[in-house]
PDB file of C-alpha atoms in Angstrom:
ATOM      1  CA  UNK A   1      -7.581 -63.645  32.218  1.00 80.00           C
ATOM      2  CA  UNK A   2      -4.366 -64.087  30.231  1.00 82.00           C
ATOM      3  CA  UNK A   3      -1.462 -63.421  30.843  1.00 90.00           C
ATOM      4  CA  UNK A   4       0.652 -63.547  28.222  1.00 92.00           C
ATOM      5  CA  UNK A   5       0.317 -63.443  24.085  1.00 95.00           C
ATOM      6  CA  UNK A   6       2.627 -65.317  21.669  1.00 95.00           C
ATOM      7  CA  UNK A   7       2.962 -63.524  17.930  1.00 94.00           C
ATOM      8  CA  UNK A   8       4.207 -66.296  15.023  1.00 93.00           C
ATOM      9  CA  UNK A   9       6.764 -64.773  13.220  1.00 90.00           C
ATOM     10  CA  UNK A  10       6.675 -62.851  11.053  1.00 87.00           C
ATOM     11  CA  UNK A  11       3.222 -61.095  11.254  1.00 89.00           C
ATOM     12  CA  UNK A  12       1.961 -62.911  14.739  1.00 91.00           C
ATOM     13  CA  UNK A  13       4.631 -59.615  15.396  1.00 93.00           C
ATOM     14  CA  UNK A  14       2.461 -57.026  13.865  1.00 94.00           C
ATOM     15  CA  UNK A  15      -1.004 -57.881  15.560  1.00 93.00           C
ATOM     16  CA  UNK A  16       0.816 -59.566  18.739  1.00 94.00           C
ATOM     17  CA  UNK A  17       2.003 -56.653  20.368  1.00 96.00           C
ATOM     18  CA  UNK A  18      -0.651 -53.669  20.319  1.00 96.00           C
ATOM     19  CA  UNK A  19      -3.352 -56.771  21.109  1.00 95.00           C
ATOM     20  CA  UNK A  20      -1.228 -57.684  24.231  1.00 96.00           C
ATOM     21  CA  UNK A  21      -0.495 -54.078  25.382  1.00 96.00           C
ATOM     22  CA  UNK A  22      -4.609 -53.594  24.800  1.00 96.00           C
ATOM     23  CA  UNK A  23      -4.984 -56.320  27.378  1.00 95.00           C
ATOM     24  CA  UNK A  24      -2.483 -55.946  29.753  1.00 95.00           C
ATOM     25  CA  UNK A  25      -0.649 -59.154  29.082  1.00 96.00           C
ATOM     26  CA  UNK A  26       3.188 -59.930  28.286  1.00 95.00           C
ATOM     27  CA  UNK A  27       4.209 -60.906  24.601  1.00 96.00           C
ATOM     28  CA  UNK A  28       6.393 -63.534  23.838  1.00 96.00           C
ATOM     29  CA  UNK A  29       7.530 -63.897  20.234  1.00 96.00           C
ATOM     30  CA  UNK A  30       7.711 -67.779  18.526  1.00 96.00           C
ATOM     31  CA  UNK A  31      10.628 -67.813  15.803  1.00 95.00           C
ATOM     32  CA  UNK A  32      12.008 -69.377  13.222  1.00 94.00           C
ATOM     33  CA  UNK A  33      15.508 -71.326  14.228  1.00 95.00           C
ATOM     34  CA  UNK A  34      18.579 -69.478  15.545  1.00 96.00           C
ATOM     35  CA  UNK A  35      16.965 -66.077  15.462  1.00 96.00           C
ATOM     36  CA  UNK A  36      16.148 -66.010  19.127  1.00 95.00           C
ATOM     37  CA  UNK A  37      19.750 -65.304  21.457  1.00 95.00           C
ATOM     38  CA  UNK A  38      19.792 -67.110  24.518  1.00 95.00           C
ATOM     39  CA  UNK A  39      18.504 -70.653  25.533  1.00 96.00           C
ATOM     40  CA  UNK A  40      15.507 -71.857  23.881  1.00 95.00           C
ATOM     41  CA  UNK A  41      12.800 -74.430  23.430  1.00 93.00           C
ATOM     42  CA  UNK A  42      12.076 -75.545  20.109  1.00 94.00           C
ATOM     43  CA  UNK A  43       8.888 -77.563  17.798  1.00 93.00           C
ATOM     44  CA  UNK A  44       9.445 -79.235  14.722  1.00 92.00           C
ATOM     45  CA  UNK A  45       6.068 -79.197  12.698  1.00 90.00           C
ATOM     46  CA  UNK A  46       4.743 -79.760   8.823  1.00 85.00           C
ATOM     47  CA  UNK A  47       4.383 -77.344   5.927  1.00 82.00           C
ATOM     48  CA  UNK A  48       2.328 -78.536   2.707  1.00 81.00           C
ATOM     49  CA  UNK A  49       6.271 -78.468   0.994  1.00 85.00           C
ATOM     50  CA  UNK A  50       8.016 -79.530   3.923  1.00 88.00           C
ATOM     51  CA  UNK A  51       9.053 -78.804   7.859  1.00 89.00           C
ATOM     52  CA  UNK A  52      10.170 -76.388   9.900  1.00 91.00           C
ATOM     53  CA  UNK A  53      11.012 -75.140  13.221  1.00 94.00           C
ATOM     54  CA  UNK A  54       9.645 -72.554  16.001  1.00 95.00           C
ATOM     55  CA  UNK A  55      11.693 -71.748  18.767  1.00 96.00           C
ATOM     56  CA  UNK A  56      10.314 -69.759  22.253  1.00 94.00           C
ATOM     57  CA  UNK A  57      12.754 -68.545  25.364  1.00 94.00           C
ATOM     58  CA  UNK A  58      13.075 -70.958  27.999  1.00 92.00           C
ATOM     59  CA  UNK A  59      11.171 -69.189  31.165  1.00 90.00           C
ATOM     60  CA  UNK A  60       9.007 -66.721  28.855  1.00 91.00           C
ATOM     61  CA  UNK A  61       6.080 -69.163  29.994  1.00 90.00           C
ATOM     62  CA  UNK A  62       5.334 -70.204  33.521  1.00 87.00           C
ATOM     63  CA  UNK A  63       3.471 -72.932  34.951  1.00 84.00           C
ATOM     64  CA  UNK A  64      -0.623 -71.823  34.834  1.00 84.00           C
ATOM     65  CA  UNK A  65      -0.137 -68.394  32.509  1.00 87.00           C
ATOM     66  CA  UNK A  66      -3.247 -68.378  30.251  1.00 89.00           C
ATOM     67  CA  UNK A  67      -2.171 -68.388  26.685  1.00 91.00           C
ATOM     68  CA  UNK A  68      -3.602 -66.329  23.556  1.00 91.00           C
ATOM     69  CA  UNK A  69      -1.639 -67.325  20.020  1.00 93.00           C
ATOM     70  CA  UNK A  70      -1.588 -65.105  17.241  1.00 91.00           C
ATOM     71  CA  UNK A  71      -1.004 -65.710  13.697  1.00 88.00           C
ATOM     72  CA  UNK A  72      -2.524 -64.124  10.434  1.00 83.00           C
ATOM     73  CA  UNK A  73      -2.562 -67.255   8.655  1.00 79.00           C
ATOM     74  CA  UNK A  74      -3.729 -70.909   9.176  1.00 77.00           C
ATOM     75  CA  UNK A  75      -3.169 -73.255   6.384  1.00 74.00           C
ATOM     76  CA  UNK A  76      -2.496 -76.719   7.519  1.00 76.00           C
ATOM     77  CA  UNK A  77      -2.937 -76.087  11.617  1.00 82.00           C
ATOM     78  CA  UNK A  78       1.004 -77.100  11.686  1.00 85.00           C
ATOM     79  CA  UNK A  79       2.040 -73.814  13.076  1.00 88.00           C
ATOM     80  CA  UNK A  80      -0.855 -73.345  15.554  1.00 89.00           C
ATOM     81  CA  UNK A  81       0.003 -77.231  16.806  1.00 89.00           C
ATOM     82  CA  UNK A  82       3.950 -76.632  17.087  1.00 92.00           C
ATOM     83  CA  UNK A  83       3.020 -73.339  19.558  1.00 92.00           C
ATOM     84  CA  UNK A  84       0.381 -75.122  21.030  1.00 91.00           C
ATOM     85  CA  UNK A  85       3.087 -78.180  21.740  1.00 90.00           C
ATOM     86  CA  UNK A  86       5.794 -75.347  23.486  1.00 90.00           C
ATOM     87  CA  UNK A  87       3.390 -73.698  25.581  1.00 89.00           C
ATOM     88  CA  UNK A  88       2.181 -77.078  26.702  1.00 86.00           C
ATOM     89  CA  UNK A  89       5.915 -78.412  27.070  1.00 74.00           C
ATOM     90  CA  UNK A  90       6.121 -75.466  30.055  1.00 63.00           C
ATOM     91  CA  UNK A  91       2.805 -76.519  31.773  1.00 58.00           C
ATOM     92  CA  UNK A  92       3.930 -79.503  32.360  1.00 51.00           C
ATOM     93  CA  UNK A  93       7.151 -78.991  33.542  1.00 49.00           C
TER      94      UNK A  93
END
């Protein structure tokens, strides 16, 4: 079962949510840098031009929740590793 679906911005937001309300699980939204308020966790990772940033709540995530990511794109893989690296920085907390 899982429990809880993460949406890359910006269009991880426009499948993320109606997929997670289909299957009953929370959604948690990965952003770019300083667009989430509150404390955060954050993933540097590689872009064919450069780097960038994702940043998730600290607590959105608890220890054992079953993880679905979302994105509409995958180019390099460096997105799907930098969400893959924050959900995993929670499990092993």
């Amino acid at each position: 079962m899982v429990f809880l679906l993460t949406g890359i911005e910006a269009r991880g937001f426009i499948f993320g949510p109606p997929i997670a309300l289909a299957i009953g699980a929370k959604f948690v939204p990965l952003r770019k840098p300083k667009k989430l308020p509150g404390e955060v966790i954050s993933e540097e990772y590689t872009l064919e031009y450069g780097s960038d940033r994702l940043e998730m709540h600290v607590g959105a995530v608890n220890k054992g929740e079953r993880a679905l990511v979302v994105d509409d794109l995958i180019a390099t893989g460096g997105t799907l590793c930098a969400a893959m690296n924050l959900l995993g920085n929670f499990y092993h907390k």
